PDB file of C-alpha atoms in Angstrom:
ATOM      1  CA  UNK A   1      15.362 -19.970  13.234  1.00  0.00           C
ATOM      2  CA  UNK A   2      18.605 -18.322  14.282  1.00  0.00           C
ATOM      3  CA  UNK A   3      22.026 -18.412  12.603  1.00  0.00           C
ATOM      4  CA  UNK A   4      24.224 -21.164  14.011  1.00  0.00           C
ATOM      5  CA  UNK A   5      26.686 -20.074  16.652  1.00  0.00           C
ATOM      6  CA  UNK A   6      28.810 -21.894  19.229  1.00  0.00           C
ATOM      7  CA  UNK A   7      28.039 -24.201  20.858  1.00  0.00           C
ATOM      8  CA  UNK A   8      26.413 -26.200  18.058  1.00  0.00           C
ATOM      9  CA  UNK A   9      24.892 -29.636  18.548  1.00  0.00           C
ATOM     10  CA  UNK A  10      23.602 -32.286  16.135  1.00  0.00           C
ATOM     11  CA  UNK A  11      20.824 -34.813  16.634  1.00  0.00           C
ATOM     12  CA  UNK A  12      20.941 -38.413  15.412  1.00  0.00           C
ATOM     13  CA  UNK A  13      19.094 -37.365  12.233  1.00  0.00           C
ATOM     14  CA  UNK A  14      21.877 -34.908  11.347  1.00  0.00           C
ATOM     15  CA  UNK A  15      20.043 -31.667  12.058  1.00  0.00           C
ATOM     16  CA  UNK A  16      22.132 -28.859  13.563  1.00  0.00           C
ATOM     17  CA  UNK A  17      20.975 -26.654  16.425  1.00  0.00           C
ATOM     18  CA  UNK A  18      22.212 -23.858  18.629  1.00  0.00           C
ATOM     19  CA  UNK A  19      22.669 -25.690  21.913  1.00  0.00           C
ATOM     20  CA  UNK A  20      21.231 -22.947  24.117  1.00  0.00           C
ATOM     21  CA  UNK A  21      18.124 -22.459  21.962  1.00  0.00           C
ATOM     22  CA  UNK A  22      17.536 -26.210  21.790  1.00  0.00           C
ATOM     23  CA  UNK A  23      17.816 -26.664  25.551  1.00  0.00           C
ATOM     24  CA  UNK A  24      15.286 -23.872  26.075  1.00  0.00           C
ATOM     25  CA  UNK A  25      12.956 -25.519  23.557  1.00  0.00           C
ATOM     26  CA  UNK A  26      13.309 -28.879  25.304  1.00  0.00           C
ATOM     27  CA  UNK A  27      12.161 -27.275  28.556  1.00  0.00           C
ATOM     28  CA  UNK A  28       8.942 -26.143  26.865  1.00  0.00           C
ATOM     29  CA  UNK A  29       8.056 -29.257  24.857  1.00  0.00           C
ATOM     30  CA  UNK A  30       4.368 -28.374  24.509  1.00  0.00           C
ATOM     31  CA  UNK A  31       5.020 -25.156  22.561  1.00  0.00           C
ATOM     32  CA  UNK A  32       3.638 -25.500  18.990  1.00  0.00           C
ATOM     33  CA  UNK A  33       6.945 -24.335  17.438  1.00  0.00           C
ATOM     34  CA  UNK A  34       8.726 -27.344  18.954  1.00  0.00           C
ATOM     35  CA  UNK A  35       7.096 -29.938  16.699  1.00  0.00           C
ATOM     36  CA  UNK A  36      10.332 -30.475  14.741  1.00  0.00           C
ATOM     37  CA  UNK A  37      12.325 -31.527  17.834  1.00  0.00           C
ATOM     38  CA  UNK A  38       9.942 -34.237  19.067  1.00  0.00           C
ATOM     39  CA  UNK A  39      12.538 -36.878  18.142  1.00  0.00           C
ATOM     40  CA  UNK A  40      14.978 -35.486  20.750  1.00  0.00           C
ATOM     41  CA  UNK A  41      14.102 -36.949  24.126  1.00  0.00           C
ATOM     42  CA  UNK A  42      17.140 -36.083  26.228  1.00  0.00           C
ATOM     43  CA  UNK A  43      20.422 -34.196  26.068  1.00  0.00           C
ATOM     44  CA  UNK A  44      22.359 -37.420  25.525  1.00  0.00           C
ATOM     45  CA  UNK A  45      20.579 -37.737  22.140  1.00  0.00           C
ATOM     46  CA  UNK A  46      22.762 -34.839  20.984  1.00  0.00           C
ATOM     47  CA  UNK A  47      26.398 -34.564  19.955  1.00  0.00           C
ATOM     48  CA  UNK A  48      28.246 -31.324  20.632  1.00  0.00           C
ATOM     49  CA  UNK A  49      30.186 -30.490  17.472  1.00  0.00           C
ATOM     50  CA  UNK A  50      33.880 -29.648  17.303  1.00  0.00           C
ATOM     51  CA  UNK A  51      34.204 -27.366  14.289  1.00  0.00           C
ATOM     52  CA  UNK A  52      37.318 -25.776  12.747  1.00  0.00           C
ATOM     53  CA  UNK A  53      36.788 -22.055  12.277  1.00  0.00           C
ATOM     54  CA  UNK A  54      37.721 -20.595   8.902  1.00  0.00           C
ATOM     55  CA  UNK A  55      40.422 -17.931   9.478  1.00  0.00           C
ATOM     56  CA  UNK A  56      39.202 -16.085   6.337  1.00  0.00           C
ATOM     57  CA  UNK A  57      35.647 -15.758   7.633  1.00  0.00           C
ATOM     58  CA  UNK A  58      34.297 -12.281   8.292  1.00  0.00           C
ATOM     59  CA  UNK A  59      30.657 -11.797   9.308  1.00  0.00           C
ATOM     60  CA  UNK A  60      28.613 -10.041   6.626  1.00  0.00           C
ATOM     61  CA  UNK A  61      25.343  -8.213   7.169  1.00  0.00           C
ATOM     62  CA  UNK A  62      22.375  -9.959   5.560  1.00  0.00           C
ATOM     63  CA  UNK A  63      21.767  -8.846   1.990  1.00  0.00           C
ATOM     64  CA  UNK A  64      25.055  -6.937   1.673  1.00  0.00           C
ATOM     65  CA  UNK A  65      26.901  -9.587  -0.384  1.00  0.00           C
ATOM     66  CA  UNK A  66      25.977 -12.118  -3.026  1.00  0.00           C
ATOM     67  CA  UNK A  67      26.160 -15.781  -2.102  1.00  0.00           C
ATOM     68  CA  UNK A  68      29.196 -16.120  -4.410  1.00  0.00           C
ATOM     69  CA  UNK A  69      31.128 -13.651  -2.234  1.00  0.00           C
ATOM     70  CA  UNK A  70      30.323 -15.263   1.101  1.00  0.00           C
ATOM     71  CA  UNK A  71      33.131 -17.080   2.886  1.00  0.00           C
ATOM     72  CA  UNK A  72      32.008 -20.006   4.991  1.00  0.00           C
ATOM     73  CA  UNK A  73      32.430 -19.873   8.760  1.00  0.00           C
ATOM     74  CA  UNK A  74      33.847 -23.403   9.161  1.00  0.00           C
ATOM     75  CA  UNK A  75      36.271 -25.560   7.189  1.00  0.00           C
ATOM     76  CA  UNK A  76      37.332 -29.190   7.244  1.00  0.00           C
ATOM     77  CA  UNK A  77      40.535 -29.396   9.312  1.00  0.00           C
ATOM     78  CA  UNK A  78      41.961 -32.082   6.990  1.00  0.00           C
ATOM     79  CA  UNK A  79      41.339 -30.833   3.446  1.00  0.00           C
ATOM     80  CA  UNK A  80      40.585 -27.185   4.358  1.00  0.00           C
ATOM     81  CA  UNK A  81      37.334 -27.449   2.427  1.00  0.00           C
ATOM     82  CA  UNK A  82      34.207 -25.574   3.470  1.00  0.00           C
ATOM     83  CA  UNK A  83      31.877 -27.748   5.501  1.00  0.00           C
ATOM     84  CA  UNK A  84      28.671 -25.841   6.074  1.00  0.00           C
ATOM     85  CA  UNK A  85      27.771 -24.281   2.737  1.00  0.00           C
ATOM     86  CA  UNK A  86      25.100 -26.803   1.800  1.00  0.00           C
ATOM     87  CA  UNK A  87      27.027 -28.006  -1.271  1.00  0.00           C
ATOM     88  CA  UNK A  88      29.760 -30.091   0.336  1.00  0.00           C
ATOM     89  CA  UNK A  89      28.695 -32.896   2.637  1.00  0.00           C
ATOM     90  CA  UNK A  90      30.281 -33.262   6.009  1.00  0.00           C
ATOM     91  CA  UNK A  91      30.468 -36.000   8.630  1.00  0.00           C
ATOM     92  CA  UNK A  92      30.264 -35.801  12.402  1.00  0.00           C
ATOM     93  CA  UNK A  93      31.834 -38.486  14.558  1.00  0.00           C
ATOM     94  CA  UNK A  94      29.260 -39.042  17.304  1.00  0.00           C
ATOM     95  CA  UNK A  95      31.693 -40.198  19.986  1.00  0.00           C
ATOM     96  CA  UNK A  96      33.971 -37.129  19.833  1.00  0.00           C
ATOM     97  CA  UNK A  97      31.913 -34.568  17.861  1.00  0.00           C
ATOM     98  CA  UNK A  98      34.640 -33.726  15.323  1.00  0.00           C
ATOM     99  CA  UNK A  99      33.346 -32.573  11.954  1.00  0.00           C
ATOM    100  CA  UNK A 100      35.198 -33.261   8.693  1.00  0.00           C
ATOM    101  CA  UNK A 101      34.220 -33.161   5.034  1.00  0.00           C
ATOM    102  CA  UNK A 102      32.981 -36.334   3.396  1.00  0.00           C
ATOM    103  CA  UNK A 103      35.921 -36.007   0.993  1.00  0.00           C
ATOM    104  CA  UNK A 104      38.346 -36.336   3.918  1.00  0.00           C
ATOM    105  CA  UNK A 105      36.645 -39.550   5.040  1.00  0.00           C
ATOM    106  CA  UNK A 106      36.918 -41.032   1.528  1.00  0.00           C
ATOM    107  CA  UNK A 107      40.656 -40.294   1.320  1.00  0.00           C
TER     108      UNK A 107
END
């Protein structure tokens, strides 16, 4: 329930997690809040993501800007498209962890 920050990992289902928070949750598997990570059995089930930071990104305090004014934190390194805004799909290569937009893969 925290904003994503480096290092970020993805599970095989495509869910993104803060690596540190996930590792702590894996240590305490019996905690009731950890029901949504039952599918992760070991660290090797995760892929550490390699994300391209958006040079235009500036952190904004919650509630101080409309969603139209927000600049996304990461961009696709190929088409310079935003990757984590929930509108554009993105793809993670499991072997290397690089993240690109689905549009870049189709090109």
